[in-house]
Short mmCIF file of C-alpha atoms in Angstrom, two decimals:
data_model
loop_
_atom_site.label_atom_id
_atom_site.label_comp_id
_atom_site.label_asym_id
_atom_site.label_seq_id
_atom_site.Cartn_x
_atom_site.Cartn_y
_atom_site.Cartn_z
CA MET A 1 106.77 117.38 129.04
CA ALA A 2 109.31 115.52 127.77
CA GLY A 3 112.14 117.38 126.01
CA PRO A 4 113.54 117.37 122.04
CA ALA A 5 114.80 113.87 120.46
CA THR A 6 116.57 114.02 117.35
CA TYR A 7 116.29 110.35 115.49
CA ASP A 8 118.87 108.34 112.81
CA ILE A 9 116.63 107.09 109.93
CA GLU A 10 117.37 104.53 107.37
CA HIS A 11 114.78 103.05 104.96
CA VAL A 12 115.75 100.29 102.52
CA THR A 13 113.68 99.18 99.67
CA ARG A 14 114.68 96.46 97.62
CA TYR A 15 112.92 95.09 94.23
CA ARG A 16 113.55 91.82 92.77
CA TYR A 17 112.70 90.99 89.50
CA SER A 18 112.20 86.90 87.85
CA SER A 19 113.82 88.03 84.66
CA PRO A 20 115.70 91.43 83.51
CA VAL A 21 114.56 95.05 83.82
CA SER A 22 115.50 97.01 80.65
CA GLY A 23 114.16 100.46 82.51
CA CYS A 24 112.50 101.97 85.46
CA VAL A 25 110.75 105.66 86.15
CA MET A 26 109.68 106.25 90.24
CA SER A 27 108.71 108.52 92.32
CA LEU A 28 110.40 108.51 95.87
CA CYS A 29 108.58 109.78 98.67
CA LEU A 30 111.37 108.91 101.45
CA GLU A 31 112.46 112.53 102.65
CA PRO A 32 111.08 113.61 105.93
CA ARG A 33 108.90 116.77 105.71
CA GLN A 34 110.60 120.22 108.01
CA ASP A 35 107.85 122.05 109.29
CA ALA A 36 105.70 122.31 112.93
CA GLY A 37 107.82 120.56 115.64
CA GLN A 38 110.28 118.62 113.28
CA ARG A 39 113.31 119.69 111.51
CA LEU A 40 115.51 117.66 108.83
CA LEU A 41 119.09 117.76 109.82
CA ARG A 42 120.43 115.60 107.00
CA PHE A 43 119.17 113.14 103.91
CA ASP A 44 120.57 111.34 101.32
CA ILE A 45 119.16 108.52 98.87
CA GLU A 46 120.97 106.42 96.92
CA THR A 47 120.07 103.41 94.64
CA GLY A 48 121.67 100.11 92.97
CA PRO A 49 122.69 100.44 90.32
CA PRO A 50 123.39 103.98 90.92
CA ALA A 51 121.00 106.70 88.32
CA PRO A 52 120.19 110.14 88.08
CA MET A 53 117.61 111.41 90.76
CA ASN A 54 115.91 114.98 90.34
CA ALA A 55 113.99 116.56 93.79
CA GLU A 56 110.03 118.56 92.84
CA ALA A 57 108.10 119.31 95.39
CA ASP A 58 104.06 117.91 95.01
CA SER A 59 101.22 120.32 95.77
CA PHE A 60 101.19 118.97 99.50
CA GLY A 61 104.62 120.59 100.38
CA ASN A 62 106.12 117.20 100.07
CA THR A 63 109.63 116.25 98.28
CA LYS A 64 109.43 113.43 96.31
CA HIS A 65 112.70 112.12 94.04
CA VAL A 66 111.91 110.85 90.71
CA LEU A 67 114.38 108.19 89.57
CA ASN A 68 115.33 107.08 86.13
CA ILE A 69 117.22 103.76 85.27
CA HIS A 70 118.12 103.33 81.71
CA ARG A 71 119.97 99.97 81.90
CA GLU A 72 119.07 96.39 82.12
CA HIS A 73 119.51 95.40 86.15
CA HIS A 74 118.10 92.43 88.16
CA ALA A 75 117.30 93.81 91.13
CA LEU A 76 116.81 97.68 92.49
CA VAL A 77 117.82 98.54 96.37
CA ILE A 78 116.92 102.44 97.71
CA THR A 79 118.40 103.70 100.48
CA ALA A 80 117.25 106.73 102.01
CA ARG A 81 119.20 108.21 105.25
CA ALA A 82 117.87 110.75 107.29
CA THR A 83 118.71 112.49 110.90
CA VAL A 84 115.31 114.66 112.37
CA ALA A 85 115.10 116.54 115.43
CA ARG A 86 111.66 116.53 116.91
CA THR A 87 109.96 119.00 119.59
CA PRO A 88 107.61 118.07 121.81
CA ALA A 89 104.05 119.84 120.67
CA PRO A 90 102.95 121.89 122.93
CA ARG A 91 100.01 120.23 125.85
CA LEU A 92 96.61 120.19 124.24
CA PRO A 93 93.77 122.04 126.21
CA ASP A 94 90.85 120.36 128.21
CA SER A 95 88.37 121.34 125.32
CA LEU A 96 88.01 123.79 122.60
CA ARG A 97 86.59 127.39 122.90
CA ALA A 98 82.73 127.54 122.10
CA GLY A 99 81.73 127.97 118.39
CA ALA A 100 84.51 125.30 117.40
CA TRP A 101 82.16 123.63 115.18
CA GLU A 102 81.10 126.92 113.67
CA GLU A 103 84.59 128.14 113.11
CA ILE A 104 84.67 125.01 111.43
CA GLY A 105 81.94 124.86 109.37
CA GLY A 106 83.39 128.00 108.05
CA TRP A 107 86.00 126.43 106.07
CA GLN A 108 84.03 124.15 104.17
CA ASP A 109 84.31 126.29 100.83
CA SER A 110 88.05 127.13 101.99
CA PHE A 111 90.30 126.43 98.28
CA THR A 112 93.31 125.28 100.70
CA LEU A 113 91.34 122.96 102.70
CA TRP A 114 89.57 121.38 99.91
CA ASP A 115 91.72 118.32 99.10
CA PHE A 116 91.32 117.37 103.16
CA ILE A 117 87.78 118.01 103.71
CA GLN A 118 86.13 116.03 100.60
CA PRO A 119 86.28 112.56 100.27
CA SER A 120 89.24 111.21 98.73
CA ALA A 121 90.13 107.52 96.30
CA LEU A 122 90.26 105.53 99.69
CA THR A 123 88.07 107.51 101.90
CA GLN A 124 84.97 107.03 99.91
CA PRO A 125 81.54 107.39 101.66
CA SER A 126 79.78 103.66 101.80
CA PRO A 127 77.02 101.97 103.61
CA ALA A 128 79.70 99.87 105.41
CA LEU A 129 80.86 103.29 107.00
CA SER A 130 77.28 104.08 107.87
CA ALA A 131 76.86 100.95 109.36
CA PHE A 132 80.29 100.85 111.79
CA THR A 133 79.38 104.08 112.79
CA ASP A 134 75.63 103.38 114.01
CA ARG A 135 76.87 100.24 115.36
CA LEU A 136 79.30 101.96 117.21
CA GLY A 137 77.40 105.00 118.09
CA ILE A 138 80.15 106.89 116.68
CA GLU A 139 78.74 110.61 116.49
CA PRO A 140 80.06 114.18 116.78
CA ALA A 141 79.69 115.38 120.52
CA ASP A 142 79.98 119.41 121.65
CA ASP A 143 83.94 119.58 121.31
CA PRO A 144 85.47 118.69 117.68
CA LEU A 145 88.65 117.59 119.68
CA HIS A 146 87.04 115.28 122.63
CA SER A 147 85.07 114.02 118.82
CA VAL A 148 88.19 112.86 117.39
CA GLN A 149 89.67 111.68 120.38
CA ARG A 150 86.42 109.55 121.27
CA LEU A 151 86.81 108.15 117.18
CA SER A 152 90.26 107.08 117.72
CA ASN A 153 89.69 105.26 120.65
CA LEU A 154 86.61 103.49 119.18
CA LEU A 155 88.79 102.23 116.28
CA TYR A 156 91.85 101.41 118.60
CA ARG A 157 89.02 98.98 120.97
CA ASN A 158 87.14 97.52 117.98
CA LEU A 159 89.11 96.62 115.26
CA ASP A 160 92.20 94.40 115.49
CA TYR A 161 95.96 95.08 114.05
CA VAL A 162 96.74 92.31 111.04
CA PRO A 163 99.31 92.59 108.84
CA GLY A 164 99.06 91.38 106.01
CA SER A 165 94.58 91.64 106.14
CA THR A 166 94.58 94.70 103.36
CA THR A 167 96.48 95.63 100.64
CA ALA A 168 98.19 99.68 101.18
CA ILE A 169 95.70 100.56 98.68
CA SER A 170 92.58 98.60 100.22
CA PRO A 171 89.65 101.48 100.49
CA VAL A 172 88.56 101.76 103.84
CA ASP A 173 85.64 99.45 103.05
CA HIS A 174 88.10 96.26 103.83
CA ILE A 175 88.87 96.79 107.44
CA LEU A 176 85.17 98.27 108.42
CA GLU A 177 83.62 94.47 106.99
CA SER A 178 86.27 92.40 107.80
CA GLY A 179 87.41 94.61 111.52
CA CYS A 180 91.18 93.98 110.65
CA GLY A 181 93.75 96.16 109.19
CA VAL A 182 96.87 97.91 109.67
CA CYS A 183 97.88 101.17 110.32
CA GLN A 184 96.67 103.08 107.12
CA ASP A 185 93.42 101.45 107.28
CA TYR A 186 93.23 103.11 110.63
CA ALA A 187 94.21 105.78 109.08
CA HIS A 188 91.40 105.83 106.46
CA ALA A 189 88.74 105.44 108.90
CA VAL A 190 90.25 108.69 110.71
CA ILE A 191 90.08 110.58 107.73
CA ALA A 192 86.72 109.19 106.46
CA ILE A 193 84.53 109.81 109.30
CA ALA A 194 86.11 113.07 110.80
CA ARG A 195 85.55 114.60 106.82
CA SER A 196 82.12 113.42 107.51
CA TRP A 197 82.08 115.78 110.21
CA GLY A 198 83.38 118.41 108.38
CA VAL A 199 86.60 118.57 110.02
CA PRO A 200 89.62 118.64 107.57
CA THR A 201 91.56 115.71 108.17
CA ARG A 202 94.84 114.87 106.41
CA TYR A 203 96.90 111.42 105.94
CA VAL A 204 100.18 111.14 107.24
CA SER A 205 103.20 108.89 106.62
CA GLY A 206 106.23 108.29 108.76
CA TYR A 207 108.02 106.75 111.36
CA PHE A 208 107.37 105.82 114.74
CA TYR A 209 109.85 105.31 117.83
CA ASP A 210 107.38 103.71 120.64
CA SER A 211 109.93 104.97 123.73
CA ASP A 212 107.22 104.09 125.89
CA SER A 213 107.96 100.35 125.44
CA GLU A 214 111.59 100.00 123.78
CA GLY A 215 113.17 102.33 126.30
CA PHE A 216 114.90 105.51 124.58
CA ASP A 217 118.18 104.41 124.00
CA ALA A 218 117.12 101.26 122.44
CA PRO A 219 117.17 100.84 118.82
CA ALA A 220 113.61 100.29 117.78
CA PRO A 221 113.35 96.42 115.95
CA PRO A 222 112.95 96.25 112.40
CA SER A 223 109.76 97.66 111.26
CA ALA A 224 107.96 99.01 108.13
CA SER A 225 106.49 102.50 107.81
CA HIS A 226 103.98 103.73 109.59
CA ALA A 227 100.42 106.22 109.28
CA TRP A 228 98.12 108.07 111.13
CA ALA A 229 95.86 110.76 110.37
CA GLU A 230 96.28 114.80 111.54
CA CYS A 231 92.66 116.85 111.66
CA LEU A 232 92.82 120.91 111.66
CA LEU A 233 91.33 122.57 114.70
CA PRO A 234 90.29 125.52 115.69
CA GLU A 235 93.07 126.80 118.05
CA LEU A 236 95.32 124.45 118.08
CA GLY A 237 96.35 123.63 114.20
CA TRP A 238 96.88 120.59 112.83
CA VAL A 239 96.55 117.67 115.45
CA GLY A 240 98.05 113.68 114.76
CA PHE A 241 95.62 111.01 115.93
CA ASP A 242 97.57 107.58 115.54
CA ALA A 243 94.47 105.40 116.12
CA THR A 244 96.14 102.58 115.34
CA ASN A 245 98.19 103.25 118.89
CA ASP A 246 95.44 105.12 120.60
CA ARG A 247 97.64 107.61 121.28
CA LEU A 248 98.29 111.46 120.12
CA ALA A 249 100.92 111.82 117.00
CA GLY A 250 104.10 112.88 119.55
CA LEU A 251 108.00 113.17 120.20
CA GLY A 252 107.71 109.17 118.57
CA HIS A 253 106.11 110.25 115.31
CA ILE A 254 108.32 111.35 112.47
CA ARG A 255 106.37 112.56 109.22
CA LEU A 256 107.41 111.71 105.86
CA ALA A 257 104.59 113.17 103.71
CA VAL A 258 100.99 114.32 104.12
CA GLY A 259 98.44 114.07 101.34
CA ARG A 260 94.31 112.88 100.86
CA ASP A 261 95.30 109.12 101.78
CA TYR A 262 97.87 106.78 100.73
CA ARG A 263 98.08 107.54 97.45
CA ASP A 264 99.42 110.81 97.64
CA VAL A 265 102.12 109.83 99.51
CA ALA A 266 103.33 106.00 98.51
CA PRO A 267 106.93 105.83 99.68
CA THR A 268 108.17 104.11 96.38
CA SER A 269 105.62 104.25 92.70
CA GLY A 270 106.53 103.71 88.96
CA ILE A 271 106.45 101.65 86.08
CA PHE A 272 109.21 99.40 85.08
CA ARG A 273 109.98 97.62 81.53
CA GLY A 274 109.84 93.82 81.58
CA GLY A 275 111.08 92.14 84.92
CA GLY A 276 108.76 89.62 85.38
CA GLU A 277 107.28 89.03 88.78
CA SER A 278 108.73 91.66 90.91
CA HIS A 279 109.40 90.92 94.92
CA ILE A 280 109.41 94.32 97.06
CA GLU A 281 110.72 94.29 100.91
CA VAL A 282 111.18 96.87 103.14
CA GLU A 283 113.33 96.90 106.45
CA VAL A 284 113.28 100.39 108.52
CA GLN A 285 115.47 100.91 111.35
CA VAL A 286 114.74 104.42 113.61
CA ARG A 287 117.65 104.77 116.11
CA PRO A 288 117.44 107.71 118.89
CA ARG A 289 120.25 109.67 119.64
CA ARG A 290 121.69 109.87 123.31
CA ALA A 291 121.30 113.61 124.94
CA GLY A 292 124.28 115.15 124.69
#
């Protein structure tokens, strides 16, 4: 089993406007979570032009910063920096104990899990979803863990990763009908199907450092944020499934936030006055620290 890992992260978002913006109010979901297997060692966030921010926790336990700018500006730069320590998750069993599906069935009326059991805005049941699962023979097996692992693998093998093929708020039907999408679309597909089986499933936004392909001591290339799904399973708790990369979420997956779908955890969202057309650029760097 791999040992602990520590990552330095820089997430820069640049907005440019075709005409001056007189003011804006934004919600920034850029502070990594502190939960199972993950500790936030340092976090700071700054903006240009500078402006006051207030931190608040949402109903899913994510920390968000509310930004208010009441001055004219032609551009906005948001820079978030964090240091996160990750520890490896325990090895998964070969299968879950008998009665796991019955235990999951007993969660269906749980108030605390309701948001992760019911369909959400971007993961609705539809004829396209039914046709997709019927065509590939996607259905629950005797073991819930095996069922979600097979689901994640089938999505990886039957969908194509194509940047720009969907938008951040595309419903799950887009990737199922076109056969191509990006990480949030793969996550939405896992969520929609697993929830249809009664498995509580949540959307996770964050970052992924692939030490297998890059070499642990090499900085990952600039990239956008990543997304995957987590399913609540008996004995195990929340288990991450990264269908985009055909793997379980592991040491290189750094959680920012969790929610019902992308709309709950968008890194930046808000409104501005004036500005004409806007253009956004995002650059993310994840750098592992050397041991010792």
